[in-house]
Structures are given as structure tokens and as C-alpha cells.
XYZ file of C-alpha atoms in Angstrom:
653
model
C 34.423 6.805 1.961
C 31.234 7.833 0.156
C 29.793 4.324 0.078
C 30.690 3.690 3.710
C 29.003 6.902 4.845
C 25.911 6.191 2.762
C 25.644 2.641 4.093
C 25.930 3.940 7.644
C 23.182 6.521 7.045
C 20.867 3.861 5.623
C 21.680 1.501 8.476
C 20.848 4.209 11.025
C 17.434 4.779 9.495
C 16.566 1.132 8.878
C 17.077 -0.135 12.464
C 13.732 -1.825 13.296
C 11.633 0.242 15.701
C 11.257 -1.162 19.206
C 8.196 -3.044 20.391
C 5.707 -0.521 21.814
C 5.040 -2.061 25.208
C 2.746 0.719 26.444
C 0.521 0.475 23.390
C 0.443 -3.326 23.666
C -0.611 -3.190 27.325
C -3.199 -0.516 26.665
C -4.722 -2.404 23.707
C -4.718 -5.678 25.654
C -6.585 -4.148 28.579
C -9.087 -2.354 26.329
C -9.782 -5.342 24.095
C -9.974 -7.755 27.024
C -12.295 -5.480 28.997
C -14.744 -5.020 26.138
C -14.705 -8.598 24.880
C -14.718 -10.130 28.369
C -17.323 -7.861 29.961
C -19.840 -8.024 27.126
C -19.310 -11.781 26.804
C -19.945 -12.240 30.533
C -23.160 -10.212 30.364
C -24.636 -11.130 26.972
C -22.560 -14.011 25.606
C -19.641 -14.392 23.237
C -21.851 -13.650 20.232
C -22.265 -10.029 21.377
C -18.763 -9.807 22.819
C -17.410 -10.229 19.306
C -19.225 -7.091 18.152
C -17.720 -5.132 21.042
C -14.302 -6.467 20.008
C -14.919 -5.218 16.464
C -15.404 -1.703 17.856
C -11.987 -1.978 19.518
C -10.328 -1.902 16.091
C -10.465 1.881 16.488
C -7.229 1.457 18.453
C -5.369 0.951 15.165
C -5.742 4.674 14.396
C -4.437 7.974 15.695
C -1.522 6.684 17.762
C 0.819 9.466 16.553
C -1.695 12.309 16.383
C -1.582 15.020 19.090
C -4.373 14.788 21.636
C -6.216 18.004 20.643
C -6.644 16.542 17.173
C -6.803 12.875 18.111
C -9.889 13.345 20.278
C -12.319 14.813 17.722
C -10.961 12.854 14.751
C -11.117 9.522 16.568
C -14.579 10.503 17.803
C -15.684 10.886 14.186
C -14.086 7.538 13.369
C -15.926 5.848 16.264
C -19.199 7.251 14.950
C -18.198 6.043 11.486
C -17.663 2.522 12.813
C -21.159 2.455 14.318
C -22.844 4.022 11.279
C -21.122 1.786 8.719
C -21.786 -1.327 10.816
C -25.456 -0.376 11.060
C -25.671 0.354 7.327
C -24.050 -2.969 6.481
C -26.385 -4.865 8.785
C -29.498 -3.170 7.386
C -28.695 -4.155 3.778
C -27.668 -7.734 4.599
C -29.291 -10.175 2.186
C -29.672 -7.722 -0.732
C -26.629 -8.050 -2.970
C -27.056 -4.792 -4.870
C -27.778 -2.757 -1.762
C -24.736 -4.347 -0.116
C -22.592 -3.513 -3.120
C -23.700 0.117 -3.142
C -23.260 0.587 0.602
C -19.839 -1.073 0.807
C -18.556 0.844 -2.224
C -19.684 4.138 -0.711
C -18.211 3.177 2.665
C -14.866 2.230 1.087
C -14.623 5.392 -1.024
C -15.884 7.731 1.688
C -13.636 6.272 4.394
C -10.606 6.527 2.109
C -11.340 10.196 1.420
C -11.852 10.798 5.149
C -8.534 9.252 6.136
C -6.610 10.984 3.328
C -8.191 14.371 4.008
C -7.467 14.333 7.740
C -4.101 12.523 7.390
C -5.185 10.156 10.168
C -2.354 7.824 11.158
C -3.354 4.175 10.797
C -4.206 1.506 8.215
C -6.247 3.671 5.846
C -9.896 2.717 5.382
C -9.177 -1.003 5.870
C -10.872 -1.513 9.246
C -13.869 0.656 8.320
C -14.477 -1.610 5.309
C -13.956 -4.692 7.492
C -16.556 -3.572 10.054
C -19.165 -2.810 7.406
C -18.472 -5.944 5.340
C -18.690 -8.280 8.338
C -22.106 -6.854 9.213
C -23.348 -6.993 5.615
C -22.463 -10.667 5.093
C -23.969 -11.938 8.346
C -27.460 -13.462 8.084
C -30.138 -10.717 7.997
C -31.645 -9.756 11.356
C -34.367 -7.438 12.542
C -34.025 -3.789 13.429
C -33.913 -4.447 17.178
C -31.074 -6.951 16.806
C -29.198 -4.558 14.516
C -29.460 -1.794 17.126
C -28.228 -4.170 19.850
C -25.217 -5.242 17.805
C -24.428 -1.645 16.861
C -24.599 -0.755 20.552
C -21.960 -3.386 21.289
C -19.758 -1.912 18.547
C -20.273 1.510 20.109
C -19.149 0.160 23.499
C -15.905 -1.180 22.030
C -15.259 1.998 20.043
C -15.982 4.265 23.035
C -13.681 2.354 25.385
C -10.956 2.409 22.712
C -11.401 6.179 22.401
C -10.993 6.577 26.161
C -7.903 4.368 26.055
C -6.393 6.355 23.183
C -6.941 9.605 25.095
C -5.832 8.291 28.498
C -2.236 9.409 27.970
C -3.392 13.018 28.009
C -3.835 12.761 31.771
C -0.155 11.862 32.253
C 1.757 13.419 29.317
C -0.563 15.775 27.436
C 2.182 16.823 24.994
C 3.811 13.429 24.483
C 2.954 13.001 20.750
C 4.388 16.399 19.840
C 7.432 15.817 22.041
C 8.115 12.481 20.356
C 7.895 14.101 16.921
C 10.189 17.001 17.861
C 12.626 14.617 19.570
C 12.722 12.466 16.446
C 13.452 15.568 14.354
C 16.400 16.499 16.594
C 17.765 12.939 16.390
C 17.455 12.872 12.611
C 19.187 16.216 12.202
C 21.893 14.952 14.558
C 22.402 11.921 12.333
C 22.619 14.203 9.304
C 25.164 16.433 11.063
C 27.256 13.418 11.994
C 27.045 11.944 8.498
C 27.845 15.273 6.807
C 30.852 15.812 9.078
C 32.229 12.340 8.368
C 31.575 12.724 4.646
C 33.539 15.973 4.542
C 36.405 14.695 6.673
C 38.146 12.623 3.996
C 38.293 13.628 0.312
C 36.534 13.054 -1.955
C 33.496 14.367 -0.124
C 31.036 11.581 0.698
C 27.335 11.437 -0.005
C 25.028 12.485 2.851
C 21.836 12.770 0.793
C 20.146 9.758 2.435
C 20.655 11.195 5.937
C 19.539 14.609 4.692
C 16.370 13.136 3.250
C 15.577 11.306 6.488
C 16.193 14.469 8.499
C 13.937 16.484 6.223
C 11.205 13.857 6.610
C 11.462 13.954 10.404
C 11.464 17.767 10.522
C 8.391 17.869 8.289
C 6.631 15.336 10.548
C 7.431 17.430 13.636
C 6.009 20.596 12.075
C 2.907 18.637 11.008
C 2.431 17.315 14.556
C 2.731 20.791 16.062
C 0.342 22.202 13.489
C -2.150 19.412 14.223
C -1.988 20.273 17.944
C -3.049 23.863 17.374
C -6.602 24.974 17.962
C -8.281 27.232 15.469
C -9.068 30.074 17.847
C -7.048 29.460 21.015
C -3.445 30.412 21.731
C -0.961 27.517 22.017
C -0.145 26.229 25.513
C 3.260 27.285 26.956
C 4.759 23.842 26.337
C 3.730 23.890 22.689
C 5.133 27.417 22.364
C 8.421 26.070 23.684
C 8.331 23.225 21.151
C 7.518 25.638 18.322
C 10.411 27.853 19.367
C 12.711 24.822 19.419
C 11.601 23.855 15.925
C 12.402 27.334 14.591
C 15.886 27.018 16.087
C 16.268 23.468 14.780
C 15.220 24.700 11.346
C 18.014 27.277 11.525
C 20.577 24.619 12.453
C 19.309 22.278 9.757
C 19.452 25.058 7.179
C 23.066 25.758 8.112
C 23.956 22.080 7.842
C 22.396 21.898 4.383
C 24.300 24.985 3.286
C 27.544 23.403 4.453
C 26.758 20.149 2.638
C 25.764 21.912 -0.591
C 28.706 24.309 -0.762
C 31.396 21.872 0.309
C 32.907 24.245 2.822
C 34.334 23.578 6.262
C 33.126 20.454 8.058
C 30.379 20.665 10.628
C 31.756 21.017 14.177
C 31.910 17.699 15.990
C 30.070 19.233 18.959
C 26.830 19.794 17.062
C 25.649 16.196 16.749
C 26.045 15.421 20.492
C 24.209 18.649 21.356
C 21.353 17.726 19.042
C 21.151 14.214 20.517
C 21.146 15.590 24.050
C 18.413 18.036 23.071
C 16.396 15.177 21.593
C 16.653 13.252 24.862
C 15.610 16.312 26.864
C 12.562 16.955 24.678
C 11.568 13.287 24.806
C 11.704 13.441 28.609
C 9.428 16.480 28.669
C 12.149 19.037 29.365
C 13.555 21.944 27.354
C 17.229 21.943 26.256
C 19.296 24.335 28.338
C 21.209 25.940 25.473
C 19.191 27.474 22.618
C 22.015 26.990 20.086
C 24.666 24.303 19.561
C 28.139 24.954 20.951
C 30.658 26.404 18.544
C 33.627 24.471 17.307
C 35.755 24.559 14.200
C 35.067 27.153 11.562
C 31.765 25.943 10.152
C 29.160 28.619 9.465
C 26.913 29.329 12.405
C 23.182 28.781 12.317
C 21.197 31.886 11.440
C 20.642 33.899 14.585
C 17.226 35.520 14.747
C 18.437 37.760 17.565
C 20.839 39.592 15.277
C 23.968 37.454 15.202
C 26.415 37.815 12.339
C 26.450 34.951 9.789
C 29.813 33.220 9.830
C 30.579 34.053 13.456
C 30.484 31.384 16.183
C 27.002 31.122 17.695
C 26.764 32.772 21.087
C 26.251 30.577 24.116
C 23.257 31.963 25.944
C 21.235 30.658 28.868
C 17.783 29.250 28.288
C 15.083 31.849 28.102
C 11.315 31.847 28.315
C 9.702 30.722 25.062
C 8.286 33.401 22.864
C 5.322 32.954 20.573
C 6.489 32.229 17.017
C 4.656 33.917 14.192
C 1.894 31.408 13.562
C 0.041 31.519 10.241
C -3.700 30.783 10.300
C -4.825 27.189 9.903
C -6.746 25.941 6.897
C -10.424 25.412 7.719
C -12.114 22.007 7.556
C -14.103 23.162 4.525
C -10.888 24.123 2.759
C -9.436 20.710 3.646
C -12.433 18.960 2.095
C -12.263 21.110 -1.030
C -8.589 20.317 -1.409
C -9.302 16.583 -1.012
C -11.216 16.583 -4.301
C -9.052 19.166 -6.079
C -6.758 18.488 -9.013
C -3.684 18.586 -6.759
C -4.848 15.803 -4.391
C -4.167 12.060 -4.805
C -7.191 11.094 -2.678
C -9.948 10.848 -5.367
C -8.037 8.316 -7.458
C -7.152 6.218 -4.418
C -10.755 6.283 -3.175
C -12.108 5.323 -6.602
C -9.775 2.350 -6.825
C -10.653 1.036 -3.361
C -14.386 1.504 -3.954
C -14.206 -0.331 -7.291
C -12.324 -3.293 -5.822
C -14.676 -3.576 -2.839
C -17.782 -3.392 -5.065
C -16.605 -6.197 -7.349
C -15.488 -8.210 -4.330
C -18.938 -7.865 -2.763
C -20.679 -9.173 -5.881
C -18.286 -12.106 -6.265
C -18.477 -12.926 -2.573
C -22.249 -13.158 -2.883
C -22.274 -15.138 -6.123
C -19.635 -17.752 -5.275
C -20.251 -20.625 -2.825
C -18.002 -19.296 -0.072
C -18.281 -19.982 3.639
C -17.734 -16.391 4.778
C -17.635 -14.192 1.663
C -16.989 -10.900 3.487
C -13.287 -11.658 3.260
C -13.363 -11.166 -0.507
C -14.308 -7.493 -0.133
C -12.011 -7.119 2.884
C -9.121 -8.711 0.980
C -9.644 -6.291 -1.911
C -9.383 -3.359 0.503
C -6.432 -4.948 2.312
C -4.330 -5.120 -0.838
C -4.814 -1.402 -1.443
C -4.764 -0.029 2.105
C -2.642 -0.035 5.190
C 0.852 -0.676 3.870
C 3.689 1.214 5.627
C 5.156 2.887 2.559
C 4.900 -0.214 0.360
C 3.561 -0.752 -3.125
C 0.337 -2.796 -3.566
C 2.275 -5.836 -4.808
C 4.474 -5.748 -1.688
C 1.464 -5.384 0.594
C -0.233 -8.338 -1.087
C 2.876 -10.473 -0.693
C 3.265 -9.695 3.017
C -0.417 -10.184 3.761
C -0.613 -13.426 1.771
C 2.387 -15.029 3.484
C 1.134 -13.862 6.879
C -2.348 -15.238 6.174
C -0.991 -18.610 5.029
C 1.089 -18.909 8.205
C -1.818 -17.809 10.405
C -4.225 -20.239 8.749
C -1.715 -23.082 9.094
C -1.290 -22.414 12.811
C -5.046 -22.195 13.321
C -5.744 -25.455 11.455
C -3.031 -27.326 13.375
C -4.343 -26.119 16.726
C -7.951 -26.881 15.738
C -7.027 -30.529 15.130
C -6.203 -31.065 18.801
C -8.204 -28.400 20.607
C -11.492 -26.608 20.023
C -11.286 -23.465 22.181
C -14.171 -22.684 24.494
C -15.479 -19.265 25.414
C -12.819 -18.518 28.030
C -9.955 -19.663 25.825
C -11.295 -17.654 22.875
C -11.473 -14.477 24.941
C -8.018 -14.980 26.452
C -6.204 -15.899 23.237
C -7.872 -13.188 21.147
C -7.080 -10.560 23.794
C -3.405 -11.414 24.165
C -2.712 -11.803 20.454
C -4.540 -8.561 19.631
C -2.452 -6.666 22.180
C 0.826 -8.120 20.930
C -0.028 -7.269 17.307
C -0.753 -3.650 18.257
C 2.641 -3.337 19.916
C 4.512 -4.388 16.786
C 6.125 -1.643 14.672
C 4.283 -0.489 11.522
C 6.823 -2.155 9.247
C 6.042 -5.645 10.616
C 3.086 -6.145 8.273
C 3.727 -9.870 7.744
C 3.936 -10.629 11.458
C 0.884 -8.503 12.203
C -1.120 -10.403 9.602
C 0.090 -13.714 11.015
C -1.164 -12.747 14.479
C -4.406 -11.113 13.340
C -5.516 -14.108 11.252
C -6.169 -16.506 14.193
C -7.938 -13.701 16.112
C -10.233 -12.957 13.167
C -10.978 -16.659 12.708
C -11.795 -17.142 16.378
C -14.136 -14.141 16.411
C -15.915 -15.059 13.171
C -16.203 -18.683 14.311
C -18.013 -17.442 17.413
C -20.787 -15.666 15.462
C -21.363 -18.141 12.619
C -24.473 -20.333 13.006
C -22.462 -23.569 12.564
C -18.958 -22.939 13.881
C -16.170 -25.135 12.538
C -12.738 -23.575 12.801
C -10.707 -25.714 10.379
C -12.948 -25.285 7.283
C -13.390 -21.619 8.151
C -9.593 -21.175 8.149
C -9.268 -22.810 4.740
C -12.020 -20.620 3.306
C -10.413 -17.548 4.861
C -7.299 -18.227 2.809
C -9.328 -18.789 -0.372
C -11.551 -15.759 0.127
C -8.730 -13.397 1.043
C -6.604 -14.567 -1.893
C -9.491 -13.896 -4.284
C -9.988 -10.451 -2.750
C -6.304 -9.587 -3.056
C -6.339 -10.602 -6.705
C -9.276 -8.251 -7.214
C -7.367 -5.479 -5.479
C -4.380 -5.971 -7.746
C -6.674 -5.972 -10.787
C -8.198 -2.674 -9.614
C -4.706 -1.266 -9.129
C -3.899 -2.166 -12.737
C -7.162 -0.762 -14.051
C -6.991 2.529 -12.127
C -3.275 3.249 -12.277
C -2.008 5.077 -9.246
C -2.081 8.843 -9.073
C -2.547 10.549 -12.468
C 0.494 12.513 -13.558
C -1.643 15.586 -14.165
C -2.339 15.698 -10.417
C 1.362 15.368 -9.662
C 2.196 18.211 -12.025
C -0.590 20.349 -10.562
C 0.723 19.834 -7.019
C 4.209 21.001 -8.065
C 2.847 23.994 -9.931
C 0.580 25.136 -7.097
C 3.399 24.810 -4.530
C 5.786 26.874 -6.689
C 3.140 29.561 -7.270
C 2.290 29.823 -3.553
C 5.978 30.034 -2.666
C 6.387 32.823 -5.202
C 3.619 34.807 -3.524
C 5.154 34.340 -0.069
C 8.673 35.303 -1.154
C 7.367 38.222 -3.198
C 5.332 39.526 -0.269
C 8.349 39.282 2.006
C 10.491 41.302 -0.454
C 7.724 43.814 -1.081
C 7.066 44.603 2.578
C 10.304 43.437 4.232
C 8.345 41.597 6.933
C 6.503 38.334 7.529
C 3.072 38.024 5.877
C 0.955 35.420 7.683
C -1.613 34.645 4.979
C 0.792 34.136 2.063
C 3.252 32.238 4.269
C 0.486 29.936 5.512
C -0.690 29.213 1.983
C 2.843 28.465 0.809
C 3.558 26.025 3.641
C 0.171 24.349 3.146
C 0.771 23.883 -0.578
C 4.235 22.518 0.154
C 2.694 20.115 2.674
C 0.223 19.033 -0.008
C 3.134 18.396 -2.370
C 4.797 16.364 0.376
C 1.624 14.260 0.671
C 1.678 13.754 -3.090
C 5.357 12.758 -2.937
C 4.531 10.150 -0.264
C 1.364 8.891 -2.008
C 2.746 8.258 -5.477
C 5.073 5.294 -4.756
C 2.615 3.454 -2.484
C -0.081 3.528 -5.173
C 2.044 2.139 -8.019
C 2.237 -1.504 -9.056
C 5.714 -0.972 -10.458
C 8.108 1.704 -9.259
C 8.273 4.534 -11.796
C 10.661 6.828 -9.930
C 8.115 9.662 -9.964
C 8.537 10.331 -6.236
C 12.318 10.501 -6.611
C 11.908 12.981 -9.448
C 9.705 15.112 -7.198
C 12.152 15.129 -4.313
C 14.706 17.731 -5.596
C 11.884 20.166 -6.399
C 10.205 19.563 -3.034
C 13.501 20.165 -1.256
C 14.224 23.334 -3.269
C 10.762 24.751 -2.536
C 11.191 24.018 1.136
C 14.597 25.715 1.143
C 13.029 28.860 -0.289
C 10.383 28.864 2.426
C 13.020 28.331 5.101
C 14.822 31.434 3.804
C 11.538 33.276 4.324
C 11.033 31.829 7.805
C 14.551 32.491 9.110
C 15.153 35.903 7.539
C 14.960 38.956 9.778
C 12.988 42.049 8.854
C 14.631 44.212 6.186
C 13.970 47.194 3.972
C 11.237 46.683 1.332
C 12.414 45.887 -2.195
C 9.357 46.158 -4.508
C 11.398 45.916 -7.731
C 13.059 42.699 -6.590
C 9.660 41.429 -5.449
C 8.128 41.921 -8.900
C 11.023 40.178 -10.665
C 11.026 37.220 -8.270
C 7.255 36.783 -8.450
C 7.291 36.900 -12.256
C 10.107 34.350 -12.314
C 8.379 31.916 -9.952
C 5.084 32.387 -11.776
C 6.846 31.354 -14.977
C 8.348 28.321 -13.197
C 4.873 27.405 -11.952
C 3.487 27.486 -15.479
C 6.364 25.356 -16.759
C 5.780 22.807 -13.959
C 2.295 22.088 -15.333
C 3.695 20.873 -18.648
C 5.508 17.760 -17.436
C 7.266 16.066 -14.529
C 10.508 17.549 -13.183
C 13.520 16.432 -15.183
C 11.527 15.565 -18.319
C 12.158 16.986 -21.811
C 8.753 18.706 -21.755
C 9.506 20.822 -18.731
C 13.015 21.477 -20.037
C 11.543 22.949 -23.202
C 9.124 25.093 -21.200
C 11.904 26.327 -18.907
C 13.974 27.417 -21.895
C 11.409 30.190 -22.406
C 11.548 31.317 -18.755
C 13.519 34.539 -18.126
C 16.929 34.452 -16.496
C 17.015 33.854 -12.742
C 16.734 37.256 -11.016
C 19.518 38.572 -8.775
C 17.858 40.517 -5.931
C 20.039 43.309 -4.593
C 21.753 42.411 -1.301
C 20.192 38.901 -1.392
C 22.761 36.508 -2.920
C 21.384 33.590 -0.875
C 17.935 34.067 -2.398
C 19.447 34.023 -5.897
C 21.190 30.751 -5.082
C 17.982 29.136 -3.889
C 15.991 30.372 -6.866
C 18.670 28.888 -9.138
C 18.461 25.605 -7.214
C 14.699 25.426 -7.759
C 15.037 26.016 -11.482
C 17.763 23.362 -11.698
C 15.643 20.876 -9.726
C 12.743 21.306 -12.148
C 14.986 21.085 -15.184
C 17.237 18.216 -14.121
C 15.780 16.058 -11.347
C 18.751 13.821 -10.623
C 17.579 10.618 -8.982
C 18.533 10.638 -5.283
C 18.897 7.480 -3.185
C 15.563 5.791 -2.412
C 13.715 7.028 0.627
C 14.540 5.018 3.715
C 11.662 6.187 5.863
C 8.031 5.269 5.260
C 5.433 7.952 4.651
C 3.253 9.332 7.437
C 0.469 6.816 6.895
C 1.358 3.504 8.650
C -0.390 0.323 9.463
């Protein structure tokens, strides 16, 4: 029974996402408009530069509109600035090397700091490298080309924001709907696992549900302004997430304690709620229907734990207690702090691009920009894959794309109209593919890139250019892999620091709650932010390793235990202050935080440090808090390896 349930949970999460028809149509129209219009007015040579600006459409597709607008605006400006910088240093190898290295490192830090969905800094490096390796031109020509890039980027920005006119809350609704569906799958899996002894394993479904719930909270947080109150629809979504968190917490309690099975009515209710949210509506019932004798979700309105949840009509959304957002300056400071993976990743990409630039200049290559681009490609843009896996997918896709291009070039040399039409259609189709289809995306993007580069080279010849593309990109990918070996992933000291900081912040939040008996916005905000940073670390570690080390899996039990503590804080009603309990809990979690800095969870080093930590406190009238504190200590001391994650991290190609 256990294996069957686990296989079903994995199968549910690994169903390939559907082709995004709306995104494909939107990208096709945008790309075709820019490439076709500029080509008709100024020629294909300038149309290509407008098409390069359209690569902005690879970013921000899952970000809420209030955040997508300004962040994509900065990215559009970055495209124009980096293209201009690359063009100005064309012909000077050392200036090119310095500029491209700075662009690669800076763009990587930018994307990591703002958690912008998309292929990392890959397209920023591509835009700058293409400009740098073109023949040098004068200032006037550079400004003209940069203007064409700005046209493409601006139209792509308008296209990316066009959905706001029709469904202004669609990104948040999709994220919340996905969270409801994932929790429904976990409820269904947990119920089936508990139905037949011995109890089955629902950890894979639980992990997927936790990932989706985290993504929904992140989307709602990204949609918030810094000084304005949330719109009524976002308040309704926030209220739904608090209720979903209560249901999810109850489901986890049932799975952990091995009690009564989850009522069969919960999963259908969650699925129906997911469909309602996806359609822009609000579920009619605020709580799932009762059934069986499973524990009820915590009721913030004063319900009794263990009693069936009351069936109440929908009510107007109330404003949840929203902690203050972290400022942009604080985000930038965190990006270079000891608990962030971004500096190491940026250093590695910058090093690979710098060496690729020098080699591309020194070797007799037809279009050497692809060496630097290939180095960035091997280290950026993979949907939750390790560098070696990204290289394999991109290499096979490039070989297939080059083969198709060479075969077609033998019988047909496309003219201007055919180039515009083919590039437009293929670009749109590639954008509609799911993030996991990296090989197929590369296969489609290769002919488009060759057609565009062939249009701006002084002596166009598609077949030799295709062969050199394969050679240049292969050399660049080898450089990327060498950089990945030289600068090895995320240093373990940063991983340990992220765990320690998250535990310490959680201790402050829980201690403040016990001390005052009420919610404390500042400490709660800091705790959730530090936990989110730990989540980013957990997602970053495996995709930066050449060989899987299991570090992310060792982090998972601790991340889950920290989150469970914070959920206790979020869902708990006001109570009488308990300053003595607060002091004991804070001292205990402070000691756990210090032990977490010594070594990774589950290692002998942290086990030795934890042996000197005082006994887990037992707060009066809070047995559930004692259980969760014990779970955190156990997770740090013995990080049992859970099943591998089945869902990619937030950053996708």
C-alpha cells in the first residue's frame, strides 16, 4: 500500500504541464509586431535588434502585476543599458571581458535578489554578448541599435502587463488555486495511506503541498504595495490562505500522529475551491464539510479543537494581520549576506563568462559570442536541474536544432519574409512550452537564433554558421562546467547560516507571542522572511551542484519543522501572557540556533552541539508547542532523508 500511494503521489505531481496557448499567442504577436514592423521600416538588420529586446518576455510570467510592472521595467532598462555597453566596447577584448563579467554577475544578483521568474541572467548576458562581438560601430549607430532593442523590450513589457486589463489578480489566483489543489492531493493521499494498515507514506504529496502553499504566500506577498492597503480581492485571497493553512496544518497533524483518517469530503471541497479561485470567484463555504472523526481545522472564530467544523455561509473578507514588507535596501543587503546563495552563483557565472569572452576573441570562430553565452547557459535557466543536466539538455537540443537548420539550408535559403515568419512562429511556440521542456525549447530556439544572427552578419551563410554555433556553444558549456567545478555550488557555511538565522528569528516570534499573548507584526515578519530565505537556500543548493550531495534533503525536515512552529504562531488565538514560558522557549531556540551554525542538520557535529542544549521546554497549557519544539530539535539532530522533491524550484526557464 505504501509504495502504491507514493507512486500515485509522484505521478500526480509529475504530469507534464499543459501548453500555455495564451502565452504563445501573446509572444507570437509581440515578436512578430516588433520584428516585422521594424524590418518593414528600417530593414531586417534593425528588425533583429528589436527582436532581441523581445526576449524580455521570458521573464515575470508568474509574478503578480503590481510587482511585475516595475521589475520588468528595470529589466527592460537593463537590456538597453547592457546592449549599449557591449556595443561601445566592441573590438577591445579586455574591455569586453570586464563589461560582460560585470553584466553576468550583476544580472545574476539582480534576478536572485528579486526572485524574478525566468531563465536567470541568461538572456541579459546574451543581449550584451551579441552586441560586444559584432563589428565595432560609431556612437550614432549604437544609439540606433539600442533604440530598436528598447522598442522590442517596451512592447514586450506592454504585452506582459496586458492581462491586468482583463484579470488583474490572475497570477495570485493561479498560485492560490494551485495551493488548494496540492493540499487536496495531500488530503487524498493521506486518507488513502491511512485506510489500509500499515500506514502508507504521504511525504511526497506533503512536500508538494508545502511547496505550493509557500509559492502562494510568496505571490500574495509580492502583490502587496509598501504603503497601500491590499485590494478587496487580494484580502479575500489572503483570508483564504489563512484558512487553507489551518486545513493543511490539521492534515499534517493527522498524518504525523497516525490518528483517524481524513474525511473523504475534504479533498473534493479543496478541489472545488481551487476551481472557484482559478475562475476568479470565492468558495462559498469557508471550511471543509465535516465527515468521519478526523480532527477539525483550527477555527479562528473560537471553535473547539476536535469538534466537527461548523458549516457557515460565506462572509465578507476581513483584513488579515499583515506584517511589514522588507525594504528594497534590506533585500539588497541580504543578497550579499552570509545567508544568501546569490554571491557564489554570481561569481561562478561571471568567471565563466569572462573566460569565455577571452577564448571567443582569441580563437578563430565565426561568431564567438556563443562561447560566453554557452558558459552562461550551462549555469543559468534550468528548471530545478543540476548544471550537468542543463548542459545535457541544451547540448542535445542544440545538436538537433543545428541539424534541422543545416538540412533546410541545403535546399532553401530563406528571404526576409520567410525569416520573419519562421522566427516569429517558432519563438511563440517555444514560449508556450512548459518550463520543464528545456530540450525542446533549445531545439526550437536554435534555428531562430541562427536566422537572426545570419541576418546581421556581414557575409551571411547559414550552414557554416550553424556548424560554428554547435562548436562555440559546446566550448562555452565546457567552460561553464569547469567554472562549476572550480567554484563549487553554495558554500556549506552559508547553508548553516541560513538555518541558524531562521531558527533564531522563529524563536523571537514565538517568544514574543508567549510574552504578550498576541500577534507581534515585526518579529513575525522577520521570522517568515528568514524562513523564506531558508526556502530559497533549500531550492538553490541542488541546482548549483555538479553531483547531488543530498544537502537540500537534509535541510527539508528542519525547514518543515520551522514552518510548523510559525504556523502555530499564525493560527493561535490570543491568550494570556506567559513570560516565564517565553524566556525558556527563547533560550531553547537560541541554543538550537547556535548549534545549527556548527554543521548541517543530521551530521555528527550538530549532534554533539545539541547534546549540550537544555531539555526541550514544556510550556504550561501548550502541549502542541512542546511537540513542535521537539520536532525541530529532532529534525536538526536526525535529518532522515525524505523522498526527492518532485516539483522544481520557483526559478524556471
